[in-house]
Amino acid sequence: MPETRPRWRRKRYVIGAVVVLLAAFAFVNNTQLFTEVGGKGPKLLAHRGVAQTFSAAGVENDTCTAERIDAPVHGFLENTIPSMRAAFDAGAHLVELDVHPTRDGQFAVFHDWRVDCRTEGFGTTRDFTMAELKKLDIGHGYTADGGRTFPFRGRGVGLMPSLDEVLTAFPREPLLIHVKSDDVAEGVALAQRLSELDSSRMADIAVYGGDAPVQVVRDRLPRIRTMSKGIMVDCLLQYEATGWTGVIPDACANTELHIPESYAPWLWAWPSKFVSRMESAGSRVVLVAGSGGFSEGFDTPEALARVPGGFTGFVWTNRIADVAPLINR
């Protein structure tokens, strides 16, 4: 017995030393103290281009946001080619757009599941051909005063673009395509359309949305960055297990990661090393405000002040015209 105690103590010292060394390794490997970012700041993702803004308070999945816009300060309508061009002109590095299928096998660029809220039509985009959707007035339902006036009524006829038109109008600009359903068939159709792009163009396109359609795009077009809830959870859970070593899981390769700011500080090497690690795997990191619910964005100077120093990924904003001057000055 007298001889076993020293041996056990030695084992404890060895175990303690190993733990200390591993902790020191994890700290040095993930700390931002020795990281140089060269004065780079974040890049900007413009949600739906330059859009009419509204309060997100009380918004549900079926809320008609066109009926609660702020008093308009510009004439652009979301998800249109003019609004996307204005976003890029304002300083956006990436523009997000929403797609839905049409009755004649195209993709309409439109946010809502139904056309009733923003247009004078009734039904879903799936009930119309693209030519019929062009006849609808996408400015019809916008009001800032509870329906007393409709400042954009009559001004949105012909403005709903097809995905083909957007890809033609912006042949080199980075685009983030949002699939609004969880329909495998939509993933198949979208993958087929995007497969017609050359490989260099695919590198500037990303697709996110429902698990099923996005997985089809990921499987068929591995050059295109993709994100769904399943893809992101798979990546981040594996990264939390291995990230302290600097190892990037294969599940994180070529992804579009939308990280809520409330979760971000728990990631190994957040922010700058995390971003550079993901970029080395071909992935893009987008920081969204709050918990990430209902497209929360960094839309005010106060919100931008919460973006951590050293973050060089993208920040999500719903007010690109207001935010870009604050970032790019």
JSON list of N, CA and C in Angstrom, two decimals, residues 278-307:
[
{"chain": "A", "resi": 278, "resn": "MET", "atom": "N", "xyz": [-13.95, 28.30, -42.17]},
{"chain": "A", "resi": 278, "resn": "MET", "atom": "CA", "xyz": [-15.05, 27.91, -43.04]},
{"chain": "A", "resi": 278, "resn": "MET", "atom": "C", "xyz": [-14.77, 28.32, -44.49]},
{"chain": "A", "resi": 279, "resn": "GLU", "atom": "N", "xyz": [-14.17, 29.49, -44.67]},
{"chain": "A", "resi": 279, "resn": "GLU", "atom": "CA", "xyz": [-13.84, 29.91, -46.03]},
{"chain": "A", "resi": 279, "resn": "GLU", "atom": "C", "xyz": [-12.81, 28.98, -46.66]},
{"chain": "A", "resi": 280, "resn": "SER", "atom": "N", "xyz": [-11.90, 28.44, -45.85]},
{"chain": "A", "resi": 280, "resn": "SER", "atom": "CA", "xyz": [-10.91, 27.50, -46.38]},
{"chain": "A", "resi": 280, "resn": "SER", "atom": "C", "xyz": [-11.58, 26.20, -46.85]},
{"chain": "A", "resi": 281, "resn": "ALA", "atom": "N", "xyz": [-12.79, 25.93, -46.33]},
{"chain": "A", "resi": 281, "resn": "ALA", "atom": "CA", "xyz": [-13.56, 24.75, -46.74]},
{"chain": "A", "resi": 281, "resn": "ALA", "atom": "C", "xyz": [-14.57, 25.09, -47.82]},
{"chain": "A", "resi": 282, "resn": "GLY", "atom": "N", "xyz": [-14.47, 26.32, -48.37]},
{"chain": "A", "resi": 282, "resn": "GLY", "atom": "CA", "xyz": [-15.37, 26.73, -49.44]},
{"chain": "A", "resi": 282, "resn": "GLY", "atom": "C", "xyz": [-16.72, 27.22, -48.94]},
{"chain": "A", "resi": 283, "resn": "SER", "atom": "N", "xyz": [-16.84, 27.50, -47.66]},
{"chain": "A", "resi": 283, "resn": "SER", "atom": "CA", "xyz": [-18.13, 27.89, -47.09]},
{"chain": "A", "resi": 283, "resn": "SER", "atom": "C", "xyz": [-18.20, 29.39, -46.81]},
{"chain": "A", "resi": 284, "resn": "ARG", "atom": "N", "xyz": [-19.43, 29.87, -46.68]},
{"chain": "A", "resi": 284, "resn": "ARG", "atom": "CA", "xyz": [-19.65, 31.30, -46.43]},
{"chain": "A", "resi": 284, "resn": "ARG", "atom": "C", "xyz": [-20.41, 31.44, -45.12]},
{"chain": "A", "resi": 285, "resn": "VAL", "atom": "N", "xyz": [-19.99, 32.41, -44.31]},
{"chain": "A", "resi": 285, "resn": "VAL", "atom": "CA", "xyz": [-20.59, 32.63, -43.00]},
{"chain": "A", "resi": 285, "resn": "VAL", "atom": "C", "xyz": [-21.39, 33.93, -43.03]},
{"chain": "A", "resi": 286, "resn": "VAL", "atom": "N", "xyz": [-22.67, 33.83, -42.67]},
{"chain": "A", "resi": 286, "resn": "VAL", "atom": "CA", "xyz": [-23.56, 34.99, -42.61]},
{"chain": "A", "resi": 286, "resn": "VAL", "atom": "C", "xyz": [-24.05, 35.14, -41.17]},
{"chain": "A", "resi": 287, "resn": "LEU", "atom": "N", "xyz": [-23.85, 36.30, -40.60]},
{"chain": "A", "resi": 287, "resn": "LEU", "atom": "CA", "xyz": [-24.32, 36.58, -39.24]},
{"chain": "A", "resi": 287, "resn": "LEU", "atom": "C", "xyz": [-25.69, 37.22, -39.31]},
{"chain": "A", "resi": 288, "resn": "VAL", "atom": "N", "xyz": [-26.67, 36.60, -38.64]},
{"chain": "A", "resi": 288, "resn": "VAL", "atom": "CA", "xyz": [-28.02, 37.16, -38.59]},
{"chain": "A", "resi": 288, "resn": "VAL", "atom": "C", "xyz": [-28.30, 37.65, -37.18]},
{"chain": "A", "resi": 289, "resn": "ALA", "atom": "N", "xyz": [-29.14, 38.65, -37.06]},
{"chain": "A", "resi": 289, "resn": "ALA", "atom": "CA", "xyz": [-29.35, 39.30, -35.77]},
{"chain": "A", "resi": 289, "resn": "ALA", "atom": "C", "xyz": [-30.21, 38.45, -34.85]},
{"chain": "A", "resi": 290, "resn": "GLY", "atom": "N", "xyz": [-30.00, 38.64, -33.55]},
{"chain": "A", "resi": 290, "resn": "GLY", "atom": "CA", "xyz": [-30.82, 37.99, -32.55]},
{"chain": "A", "resi": 290, "resn": "GLY", "atom": "C", "xyz": [-30.73, 36.48, -32.63]},
{"chain": "A", "resi": 291, "resn": "SER", "atom": "N", "xyz": [-31.90, 35.84, -32.61]},
{"chain": "A", "resi": 291, "resn": "SER", "atom": "CA", "xyz": [-31.98, 34.38, -32.70]},
{"chain": "A", "resi": 291, "resn": "SER", "atom": "C", "xyz": [-32.15, 33.92, -34.13]},
{"chain": "A", "resi": 292, "resn": "GLY", "atom": "N", "xyz": [-32.21, 34.86, -35.08]},
{"chain": "A", "resi": 292, "resn": "GLY", "atom": "CA", "xyz": [-32.34, 34.50, -36.48]},
{"chain": "A", "resi": 292, "resn": "GLY", "atom": "C", "xyz": [-33.77, 34.30, -36.94]},
{"chain": "A", "resi": 293, "resn": "GLY", "atom": "N", "xyz": [-34.73, 34.56, -36.07]},
{"chain": "A", "resi": 293, "resn": "GLY", "atom": "CA", "xyz": [-36.12, 34.37, -36.44]},
{"chain": "A", "resi": 293, "resn": "GLY", "atom": "C", "xyz": [-36.65, 35.49, -37.31]},
{"chain": "A", "resi": 294, "resn": "PHE", "atom": "N", "xyz": [-37.52, 35.15, -38.25]},
{"chain": "A", "resi": 294, "resn": "PHE", "atom": "CA", "xyz": [-38.18, 36.11, -39.11]},
{"chain": "A", "resi": 294, "resn": "PHE", "atom": "C", "xyz": [-37.21, 37.11, -39.75]},
{"chain": "A", "resi": 295, "resn": "SER", "atom": "N", "xyz": [-36.13, 36.58, -40.27]},
{"chain": "A", "resi": 295, "resn": "SER", "atom": "CA", "xyz": [-35.18, 37.39, -41.06]},
{"chain": "A", "resi": 295, "resn": "SER", "atom": "C", "xyz": [-34.68, 38.61, -40.30]},
{"chain": "A", "resi": 296, "resn": "GLU", "atom": "N", "xyz": [-34.31, 38.41, -39.05]},
{"chain": "A", "resi": 296, "resn": "GLU", "atom": "CA", "xyz": [-33.78, 39.52, -38.26]},
{"chain": "A", "resi": 296, "resn": "GLU", "atom": "C", "xyz": [-32.47, 40.00, -38.87]},
{"chain": "A", "resi": 297, "resn": "GLY", "atom": "N", "xyz": [-32.34, 41.30, -39.03]},
{"chain": "A", "resi": 297, "resn": "GLY", "atom": "CA", "xyz": [-31.15, 41.83, -39.67]},
{"chain": "A", "resi": 297, "resn": "GLY", "atom": "C", "xyz": [-30.47, 42.90, -38.84]},
{"chain": "A", "resi": 298, "resn": "PHE", "atom": "N", "xyz": [-29.27, 43.24, -39.27]},
{"chain": "A", "resi": 298, "resn": "PHE", "atom": "CA", "xyz": [-28.52, 44.36, -38.68]},
{"chain": "A", "resi": 298, "resn": "PHE", "atom": "C", "xyz": [-28.91, 45.60, -39.48]},
{"chain": "A", "resi": 299, "resn": "ASP", "atom": "N", "xyz": [-29.91, 46.31, -38.95]},
{"chain": "A", "resi": 299, "resn": "ASP", "atom": "CA", "xyz": [-30.57, 47.34, -39.74]},
{"chain": "A", "resi": 299, "resn": "ASP", "atom": "C", "xyz": [-30.40, 48.75, -39.21]},
{"chain": "A", "resi": 300, "resn": "THR", "atom": "N", "xyz": [-29.68, 48.90, -38.09]},
{"chain": "A", "resi": 300, "resn": "THR", "atom": "CA", "xyz": [-29.50, 50.22, -37.47]},
{"chain": "A", "resi": 300, "resn": "THR", "atom": "C", "xyz": [-28.05, 50.35, -37.02]},
{"chain": "A", "resi": 301, "resn": "PRO", "atom": "N", "xyz": [-27.61, 51.59, -36.76]},
{"chain": "A", "resi": 301, "resn": "PRO", "atom": "CA", "xyz": [-26.26, 51.75, -36.21]},
{"chain": "A", "resi": 301, "resn": "PRO", "atom": "C", "xyz": [-26.07, 51.00, -34.90]},
{"chain": "A", "resi": 302, "resn": "GLU", "atom": "N", "xyz": [-27.12, 50.96, -34.08]},
{"chain": "A", "resi": 302, "resn": "GLU", "atom": "CA", "xyz": [-27.03, 50.25, -32.80]},
{"chain": "A", "resi": 302, "resn": "GLU", "atom": "C", "xyz": [-26.85, 48.75, -33.01]},
{"chain": "A", "resi": 303, "resn": "ALA", "atom": "N", "xyz": [-27.54, 48.21, -34.00]},
{"chain": "A", "resi": 303, "resn": "ALA", "atom": "CA", "xyz": [-27.39, 46.79, -34.31]},
{"chain": "A", "resi": 303, "resn": "ALA", "atom": "C", "xyz": [-26.00, 46.49, -34.86]},
{"chain": "A", "resi": 304, "resn": "LEU", "atom": "N", "xyz": [-25.52, 47.34, -35.75]},
{"chain": "A", "resi": 304, "resn": "LEU", "atom": "CA", "xyz": [-24.18, 47.13, -36.33]},
{"chain": "A", "resi": 304, "resn": "LEU", "atom": "C", "xyz": [-23.10, 47.15, -35.25]},
{"chain": "A", "resi": 305, "resn": "ALA", "atom": "N", "xyz": [-23.33, 47.92, -34.21]},
{"chain": "A", "resi": 305, "resn": "ALA", "atom": "CA", "xyz": [-22.34, 47.99, -33.14]},
{"chain": "A", "resi": 305, "resn": "ALA", "atom": "C", "xyz": [-22.18, 46.65, -32.43]},
{"chain": "A", "resi": 306, "resn": "ARG", "atom": "N", "xyz": [-23.14, 45.74, -32.60]},
{"chain": "A", "resi": 306, "resn": "ARG", "atom": "CA", "xyz": [-23.05, 44.43, -31.97]},
{"chain": "A", "resi": 306, "resn": "ARG", "atom": "C", "xyz": [-22.23, 43.43, -32.80]},
{"chain": "A", "resi": 307, "resn": "VAL", "atom": "N", "xyz": [-21.94, 43.77, -34.05]},
{"chain": "A", "resi": 307, "resn": "VAL", "atom": "CA", "xyz": [-21.12, 42.89, -34.88]},
{"chain": "A", "resi": 307, "resn": "VAL", "atom": "C", "xyz": [-19.71, 42.88, -34.29]}
]
